[in-house]
Short mmCIF file of C-alpha atoms in Angstrom, two decimals:
data_model
loop_
_atom_site.label_atom_id
_atom_site.label_comp_id
_atom_site.label_asym_id
_atom_site.label_seq_id
_atom_site.Cartn_x
_atom_site.Cartn_y
_atom_site.Cartn_z
CA PHE A 1271 106.21 162.14 242.05
CA HIS A 1272 107.14 163.45 238.45
CA PRO A 1273 109.29 161.01 237.47
CA VAL A 1274 112.07 162.73 234.33
CA PHE A 1275 113.39 161.00 231.54
CA PRO A 1276 116.47 162.39 229.82
CA TYR A 1277 116.78 163.59 226.09
CA ALA A 1278 119.79 161.21 224.43
CA GLU A 1279 121.09 161.02 220.97
CA ALA A 1280 124.84 159.82 220.42
CA VAL A 1281 126.74 158.08 217.98
CA LEU A 1282 130.39 156.43 218.57
CA THR A 1283 132.35 155.44 216.05
CA ALA A 1284 135.68 153.18 216.30
CA THR A 1285 137.79 152.79 213.13
CA ILE A 1286 139.22 149.48 214.01
CA THR A 1287 141.32 149.19 210.78
CA LYS A 1288 141.48 151.56 207.60
CA ASN A 1289 139.78 149.24 206.55
CA GLN A 1290 136.52 148.11 209.28
CA THR A 1291 134.63 149.97 211.72
CA LEU A 1292 132.32 149.54 214.89
CA THR A 1293 129.33 152.46 215.28
CA PHE A 1294 127.49 152.46 218.18
CA ILE A 1295 124.14 154.69 218.03
CA THR A 1296 121.85 155.53 220.89
CA LYS A 1297 118.21 157.22 220.90
CA GLU A 1298 116.31 158.50 224.42
CA TRP A 1299 113.31 160.47 224.39
CA GLU A 1300 109.58 160.65 225.55
CA TRP A 1301 107.04 160.42 223.50
CA VAL A 1302 103.22 161.34 223.85
CA ALA A 1303 101.36 158.29 222.38
CA SER A 1304 98.48 159.02 219.59
CA THR A 1305 95.91 159.00 222.52
CA GLY A 1306 98.02 161.65 224.20
CA LEU A 1307 96.64 160.29 227.82
CA VAL A 1308 100.26 157.80 227.99
CA PRO A 1309 103.04 159.13 227.44
CA TYR A 1310 105.85 156.39 226.61
CA TYR A 1311 109.48 156.39 226.37
CA ASP A 1312 111.19 155.07 223.64
CA SER A 1313 115.14 153.56 223.65
CA ALA A 1314 116.68 152.86 220.50
CA TYR A 1315 120.40 150.96 220.57
CA MET A 1316 122.02 149.70 217.39
CA LEU A 1317 125.94 148.59 216.74
CA ASN A 1318 126.61 148.01 213.09
CA TYR A 1319 130.68 146.21 212.12
CA HIS A 1320 131.43 147.59 208.51
CA TRP A 1321 134.76 146.41 206.44
CA ASN A 1322 135.72 146.91 203.32
CA ALA A 1323 137.80 143.76 201.99
CA ASN A 1324 138.64 144.78 199.11
CA ARG A 1325 137.99 148.16 197.30
CA HIS A 1326 134.93 146.17 195.62
CA TRP A 1327 133.36 143.85 198.66
CA GLY A 1328 132.06 145.23 201.32
CA PHE A 1329 130.50 143.88 204.95
CA ASP A 1330 128.30 144.48 207.42
CA LEU A 1331 126.72 142.88 210.29
CA GLY A 1332 124.81 145.21 212.11
CA GLY A 1333 121.94 144.82 215.25
CA LYS A 1334 119.75 146.89 216.88
CA VAL A 1335 117.62 146.64 220.64
CA LEU A 1336 114.44 149.25 220.74
CA GLN A 1337 112.09 149.36 222.65
CA ALA A 1338 109.28 151.23 223.68
CA ASN A 1339 108.06 151.49 227.31
CA TYR A 1340 103.85 152.33 228.09
CA ASP A 1341 104.55 152.29 232.18
CA GLY A 1342 104.98 155.89 232.17
CA GLY A 1343 101.24 156.99 233.35
CA THR A 1344 99.92 157.79 236.31
CA ASP A 1345 97.09 157.18 238.17
CA LEU A 1346 96.48 161.50 239.02
CA ALA A 1347 96.75 162.45 235.61
CA GLY A 1348 93.98 159.72 234.38
CA SER A 1349 96.39 157.68 232.11
CA ALA A 1350 97.51 154.86 235.05
CA PRO A 1351 100.99 152.93 233.64
CA SER A 1352 100.28 151.33 230.12
CA LEU A 1353 99.85 147.11 230.32
CA ARG A 1354 102.95 147.34 227.16
CA ASP A 1355 106.70 147.34 227.24
CA ASP A 1356 107.55 146.29 223.42
CA MET A 1357 111.03 145.49 222.68
CA GLN A 1358 112.20 144.35 219.52
CA PHE A 1359 114.87 142.69 218.29
CA THR A 1360 116.77 143.07 214.98
CA VAL A 1361 119.87 141.24 213.20
CA ALA A 1362 120.95 142.22 210.38
CA PRO A 1363 124.31 140.84 207.94
CA GLY A 1364 125.06 142.65 204.67
CA ILE A 1365 126.90 142.18 201.39
CA THR A 1366 127.90 145.50 199.40
CA TYR A 1367 129.76 144.85 195.38
CA ASN A 1368 131.37 148.22 194.03
CA PHE A 1369 131.29 148.12 190.54
CA THR A 1370 132.91 152.24 190.74
CA SER A 1371 133.16 154.95 192.30
CA ASN A 1372 129.52 155.66 191.48
CA LEU A 1373 127.77 152.80 190.67
CA ASN A 1374 127.09 149.44 193.92
CA ALA A 1375 124.45 146.30 194.17
CA ASN A 1376 123.62 145.57 198.00
CA LEU A 1377 121.75 142.42 199.49
CA ALA A 1378 120.78 142.16 202.95
CA TYR A 1379 119.13 140.14 205.07
CA THR A 1380 116.82 141.33 208.08
CA TYR A 1381 115.95 139.10 211.14
CA ASN A 1382 112.66 140.53 213.46
CA LEU A 1383 111.67 139.56 216.37
CA GLY A 1384 109.01 142.44 218.51
CA CYS A 1385 107.13 141.38 221.81
CA ASN A 1386 105.89 142.79 225.01
CA LEU A 1387 107.35 142.29 227.42
CA LYS A 1388 104.42 142.04 230.56
CA THR A 1389 103.31 138.85 231.20
CA LEU A 1390 99.32 139.30 231.21
CA ALA A 1391 96.16 137.26 230.39
CA PRO A 1392 95.68 136.89 226.81
CA GLN A 1393 92.85 139.39 226.68
CA TYR A 1394 95.07 142.05 227.23
CA ALA A 1395 97.92 140.74 224.94
CA PRO A 1396 96.80 140.14 221.66
CA SER A 1397 99.07 137.36 219.90
CA TYR A 1398 99.77 140.51 217.16
CA ARG A 1399 102.04 142.24 219.33
CA ASN A 1400 104.81 139.20 219.10
CA PHE A 1401 106.13 138.85 215.76
CA HIS A 1402 108.71 138.12 214.07
CA GLU A 1403 109.89 138.98 210.26
CA GLN A 1404 112.97 137.93 207.99
CA ILE A 1405 113.65 140.33 205.19
CA VAL A 1406 115.55 140.13 202.33
CA SER A 1407 116.33 143.22 200.38
CA LEU A 1408 119.11 143.96 196.44
CA GLY A 1409 119.46 147.23 196.41
CA VAL A 1410 121.41 149.39 193.13
CA GLN A 1411 123.04 152.60 193.75
CA TYR A 1412 124.18 155.33 191.57
CA LYS A 1413 125.77 158.30 192.59
CA PHE A 1414 125.81 161.55 190.35
#
């Protein structure tokens, strides 16, 4: 049995109005883990809504789902399926102020929630596999 996992990468942007866009990004691929024995299937799905309220203010609302599924190993290759199927869910609103066409500032908030989808005994599912974090960022960009 040799499963086939496709490589896929896409970006789709819909212009809702002249000031609003909705962008969907995905990437899926199979990769080899750091040990070289257990392959994993990596998936990323991102959705972002952007609104230019006027020439100064812009608003974003984004979401992301990431998965690293290590079930691809086989006993025949000596790499039995792993006890990991890691997920991350992200919500990220942000606001941008354009001082000029060359200078802007951005304030953003990101909430990440990570978990292992496998139901395992505690010795096989360490607590660090499940996490949540909150990030606040402030950026200034000057383009020349």
